CSV table of C-alpha atoms in Angstrom, one decimal:
chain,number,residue,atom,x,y,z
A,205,UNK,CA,0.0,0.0,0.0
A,206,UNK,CA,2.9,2.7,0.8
A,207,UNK,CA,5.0,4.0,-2.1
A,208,UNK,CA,8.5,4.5,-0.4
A,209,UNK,CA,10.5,4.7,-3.6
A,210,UNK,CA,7.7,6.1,-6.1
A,211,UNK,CA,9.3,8.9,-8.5
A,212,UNK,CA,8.0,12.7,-8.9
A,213,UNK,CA,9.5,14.1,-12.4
A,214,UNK,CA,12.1,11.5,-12.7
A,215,UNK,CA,13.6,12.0,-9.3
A,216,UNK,CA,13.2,9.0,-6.6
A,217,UNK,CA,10.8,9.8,-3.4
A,218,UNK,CA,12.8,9.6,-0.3
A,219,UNK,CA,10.2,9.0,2.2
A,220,UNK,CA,7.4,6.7,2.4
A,221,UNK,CA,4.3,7.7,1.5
A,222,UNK,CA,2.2,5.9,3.6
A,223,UNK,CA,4.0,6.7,7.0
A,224,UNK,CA,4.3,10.1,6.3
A,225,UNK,CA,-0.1,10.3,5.5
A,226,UNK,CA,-0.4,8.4,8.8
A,227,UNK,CA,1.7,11.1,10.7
A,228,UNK,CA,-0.6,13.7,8.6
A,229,UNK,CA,-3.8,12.1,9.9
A,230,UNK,CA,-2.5,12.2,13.4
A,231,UNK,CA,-1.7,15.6,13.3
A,232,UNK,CA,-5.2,16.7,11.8
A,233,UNK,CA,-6.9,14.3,14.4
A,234,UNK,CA,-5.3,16.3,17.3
A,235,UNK,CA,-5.3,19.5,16.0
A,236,UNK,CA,-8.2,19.9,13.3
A,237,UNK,CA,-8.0,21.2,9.9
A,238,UNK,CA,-7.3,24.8,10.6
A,239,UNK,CA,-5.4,24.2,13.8
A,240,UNK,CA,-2.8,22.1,11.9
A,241,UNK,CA,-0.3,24.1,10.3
A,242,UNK,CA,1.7,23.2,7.4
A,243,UNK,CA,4.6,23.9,9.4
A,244,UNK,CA,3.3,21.1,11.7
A,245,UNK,CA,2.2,18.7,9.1
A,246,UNK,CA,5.4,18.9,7.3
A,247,UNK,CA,7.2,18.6,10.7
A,248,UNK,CA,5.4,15.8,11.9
A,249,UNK,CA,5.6,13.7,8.2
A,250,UNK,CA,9.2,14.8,8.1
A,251,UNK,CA,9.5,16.5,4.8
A,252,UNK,CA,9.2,19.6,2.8
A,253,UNK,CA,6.4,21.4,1.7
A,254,UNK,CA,7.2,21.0,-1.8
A,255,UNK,CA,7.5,17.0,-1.0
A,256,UNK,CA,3.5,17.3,0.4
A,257,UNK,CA,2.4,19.4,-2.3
A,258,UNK,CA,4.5,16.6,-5.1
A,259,UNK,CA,2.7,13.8,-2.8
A,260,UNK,CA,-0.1,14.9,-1.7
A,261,UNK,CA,-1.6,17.8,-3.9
A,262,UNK,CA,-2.4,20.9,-1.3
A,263,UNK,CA,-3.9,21.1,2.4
A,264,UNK,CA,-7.7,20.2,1.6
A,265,UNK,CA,-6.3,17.6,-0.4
A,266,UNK,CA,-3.9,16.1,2.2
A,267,UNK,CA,-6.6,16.1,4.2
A,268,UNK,CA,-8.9,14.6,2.2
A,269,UNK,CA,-6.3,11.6,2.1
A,270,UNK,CA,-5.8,11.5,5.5
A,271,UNK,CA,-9.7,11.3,6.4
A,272,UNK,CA,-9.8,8.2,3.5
A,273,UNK,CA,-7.4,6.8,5.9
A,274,UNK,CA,-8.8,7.6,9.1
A,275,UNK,CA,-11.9,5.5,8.0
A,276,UNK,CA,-10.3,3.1,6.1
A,277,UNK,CA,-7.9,2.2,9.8
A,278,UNK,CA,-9.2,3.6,12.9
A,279,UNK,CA,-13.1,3.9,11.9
A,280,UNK,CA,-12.9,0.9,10.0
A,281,UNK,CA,-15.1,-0.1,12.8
A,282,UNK,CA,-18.1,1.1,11.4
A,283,UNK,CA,-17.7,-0.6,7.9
A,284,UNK,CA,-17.5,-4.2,9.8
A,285,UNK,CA,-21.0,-3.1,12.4
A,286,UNK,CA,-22.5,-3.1,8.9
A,287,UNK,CA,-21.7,-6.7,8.6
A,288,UNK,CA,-23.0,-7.7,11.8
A,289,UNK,CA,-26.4,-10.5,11.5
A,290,UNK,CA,-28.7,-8.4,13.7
A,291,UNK,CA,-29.8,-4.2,14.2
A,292,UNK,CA,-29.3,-4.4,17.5
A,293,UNK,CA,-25.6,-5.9,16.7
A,294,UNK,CA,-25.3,-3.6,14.4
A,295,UNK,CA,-25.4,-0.5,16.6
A,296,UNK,CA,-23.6,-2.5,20.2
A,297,UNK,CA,-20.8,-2.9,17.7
A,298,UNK,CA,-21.0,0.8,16.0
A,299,UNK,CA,-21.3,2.3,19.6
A,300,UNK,CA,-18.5,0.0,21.0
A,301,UNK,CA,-16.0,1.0,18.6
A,302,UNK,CA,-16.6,4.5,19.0
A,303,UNK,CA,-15.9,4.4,22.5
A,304,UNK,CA,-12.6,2.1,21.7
A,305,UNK,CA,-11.5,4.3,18.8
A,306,UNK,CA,-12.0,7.9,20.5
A,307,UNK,CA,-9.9,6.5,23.8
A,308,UNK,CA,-7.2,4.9,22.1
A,309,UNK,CA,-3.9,5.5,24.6
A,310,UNK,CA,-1.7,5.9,21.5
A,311,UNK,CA,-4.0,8.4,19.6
A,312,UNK,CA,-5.6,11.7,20.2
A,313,UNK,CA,-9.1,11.7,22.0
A,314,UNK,CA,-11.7,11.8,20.3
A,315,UNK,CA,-13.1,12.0,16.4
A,316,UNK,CA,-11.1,12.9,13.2
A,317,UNK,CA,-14.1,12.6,11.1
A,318,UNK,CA,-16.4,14.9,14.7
A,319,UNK,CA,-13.9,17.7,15.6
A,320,UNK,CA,-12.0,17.7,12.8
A,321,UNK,CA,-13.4,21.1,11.5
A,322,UNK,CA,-16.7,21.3,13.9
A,323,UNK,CA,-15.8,25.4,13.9
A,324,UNK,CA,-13.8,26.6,11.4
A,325,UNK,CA,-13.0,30.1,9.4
A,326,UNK,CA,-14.0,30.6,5.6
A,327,UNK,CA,-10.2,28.8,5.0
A,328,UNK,CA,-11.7,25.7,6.8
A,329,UNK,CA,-15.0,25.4,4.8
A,330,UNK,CA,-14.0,22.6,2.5
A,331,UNK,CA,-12.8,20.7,5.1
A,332,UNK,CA,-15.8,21.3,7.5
A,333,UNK,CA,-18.3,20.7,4.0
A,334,UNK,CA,-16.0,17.3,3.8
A,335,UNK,CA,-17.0,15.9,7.5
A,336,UNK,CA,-20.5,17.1,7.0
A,337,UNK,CA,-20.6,14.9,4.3
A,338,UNK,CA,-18.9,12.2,5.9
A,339,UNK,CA,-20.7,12.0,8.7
A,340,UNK,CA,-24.2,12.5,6.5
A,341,UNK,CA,-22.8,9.1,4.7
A,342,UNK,CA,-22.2,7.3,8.2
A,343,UNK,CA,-25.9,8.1,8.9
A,344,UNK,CA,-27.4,6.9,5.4
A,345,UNK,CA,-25.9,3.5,5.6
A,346,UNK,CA,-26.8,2.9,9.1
A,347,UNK,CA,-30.1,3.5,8.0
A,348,UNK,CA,-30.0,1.7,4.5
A,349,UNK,CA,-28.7,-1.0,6.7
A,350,UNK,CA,-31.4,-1.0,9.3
A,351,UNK,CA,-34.2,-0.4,6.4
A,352,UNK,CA,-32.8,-4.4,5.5
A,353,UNK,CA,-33.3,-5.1,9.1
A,354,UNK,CA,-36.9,-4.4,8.6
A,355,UNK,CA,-37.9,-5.7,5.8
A,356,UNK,CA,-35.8,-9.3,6.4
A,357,UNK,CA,-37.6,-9.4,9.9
A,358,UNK,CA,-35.3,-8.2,12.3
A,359,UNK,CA,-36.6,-5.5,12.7
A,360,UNK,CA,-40.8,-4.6,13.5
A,361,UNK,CA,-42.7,-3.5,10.3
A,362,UNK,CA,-43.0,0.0,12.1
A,363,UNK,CA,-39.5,0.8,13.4
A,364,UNK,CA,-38.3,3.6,11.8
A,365,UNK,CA,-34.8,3.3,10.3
A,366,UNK,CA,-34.0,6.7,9.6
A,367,UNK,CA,-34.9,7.7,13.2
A,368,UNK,CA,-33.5,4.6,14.6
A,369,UNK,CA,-30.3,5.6,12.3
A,370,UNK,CA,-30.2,9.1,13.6
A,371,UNK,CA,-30.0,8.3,17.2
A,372,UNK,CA,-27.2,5.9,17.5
A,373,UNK,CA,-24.8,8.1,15.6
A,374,UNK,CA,-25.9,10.9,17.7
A,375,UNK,CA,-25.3,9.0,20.7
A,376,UNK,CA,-21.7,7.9,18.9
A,377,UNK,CA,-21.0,11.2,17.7
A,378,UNK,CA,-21.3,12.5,21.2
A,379,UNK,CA,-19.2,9.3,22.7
A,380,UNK,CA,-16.7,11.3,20.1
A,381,UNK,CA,-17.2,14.8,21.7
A,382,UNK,CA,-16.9,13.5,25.5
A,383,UNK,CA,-13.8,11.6,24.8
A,384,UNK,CA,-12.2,14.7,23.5
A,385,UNK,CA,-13.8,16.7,26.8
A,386,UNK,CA,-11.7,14.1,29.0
A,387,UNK,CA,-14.1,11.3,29.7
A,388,UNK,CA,-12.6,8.2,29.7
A,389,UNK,CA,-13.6,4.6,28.5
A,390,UNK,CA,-15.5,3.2,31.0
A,391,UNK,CA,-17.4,6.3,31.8
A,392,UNK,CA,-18.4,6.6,27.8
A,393,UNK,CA,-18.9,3.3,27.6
A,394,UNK,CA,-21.6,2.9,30.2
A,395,UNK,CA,-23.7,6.1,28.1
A,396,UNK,CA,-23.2,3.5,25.3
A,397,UNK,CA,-24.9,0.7,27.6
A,398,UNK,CA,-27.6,3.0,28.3
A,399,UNK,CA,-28.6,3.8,24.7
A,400,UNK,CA,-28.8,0.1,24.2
A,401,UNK,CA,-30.8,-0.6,27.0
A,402,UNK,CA,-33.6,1.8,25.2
A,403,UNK,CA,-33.2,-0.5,22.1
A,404,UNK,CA,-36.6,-1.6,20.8
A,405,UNK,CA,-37.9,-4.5,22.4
């Protein structure tokens, strides 16, 4: 998957591509999208700005790479709760893995794909329009996913899957928020009990 050795106008790449975008993510993670500097995205992926603009195309760009990644490794959770056999598997396993990805001890706390532009300037606006989008997309295949629930059965005929899809990633959007306020695991973990507990019967 990483290009270490990858040439740019005939010249070899001397870093690897694919460590230096993981070091990118991590550094839009913790800071945001306007909060990250180049100077500290450079810094962090240990190379020049004319190396991540030959790599990586600009800042929104960089960044759109890096949130590809974020839900392609750390959110990859929510790909696989689509794949569970039941609804109510479907959203333990959603809700479980946002408490396990936002309280990671080796990453920042929290969301990439929640704070990573939540308030942002004019300059942010791409970035902020990305994770609205993102996050939209979360919610439209919980809900295409619970719609199947309901019609194979699992479901009752008049659950409502777009409601049904709106709360749980509200409550795991919100997991996101409080881990970044400080709450730990097992404190965000027992909201995530609680919104299961008022699971349809």
């Amino acid at each position: 998957m990483g290009v270490s050795r990858s040439t740019v106008i005939g010249r070899p790449r001397e870093f690897d591509v694919d460590e230096a975008l993981e070091c990118a993510m991590r550094v839009f993670w913790e800071r945001g999208y306007e909060g990250a500097s180049l100077a500290d995205l450079t810094g962090a992926m240990g190379i020049t700005k004319t190396s991540m603009y030959a790599a990586f195309g600009n800042k929104e760009q960089l960044f759109r790479k890096a949130l590809e990644r974020y839900t392609e490794g750390p959110a990859s959770y929510a790909a696989r709760a689509m794949e569970e056999p039941t609804a109510r598997q479907v959203a333990e396993t959603l809700l479980r893995g946002s408490v396990r990805t936002t309280t990671l001890p080796e990453g920042p706390p929290g969301c990439l794909g929640v704070q990573g532009a939540l308030a942002s300037g004019e300059g942010g606006r791409p970035a902020h329009d990305m994770l609205v989008a993102w996050r939209n997309d979360a919610t439209l295949r919980l809900e295409e996913r619970f719609r199947r629930a309901v019609d194979e059965g699992d479901l009752p005929e008049d659950a409502d899957p777009r409601r049904l899809a709106r709360y749980i990633m509200t409550v795991a959007f919100g997991i996101a928020v409080q881990a970044a306020n400080g709450l730990g695991r097992d404190e965000l973990q027992d909201s995530a009990d609680m919104a299961l507990r008022n699971w349809l019967p």
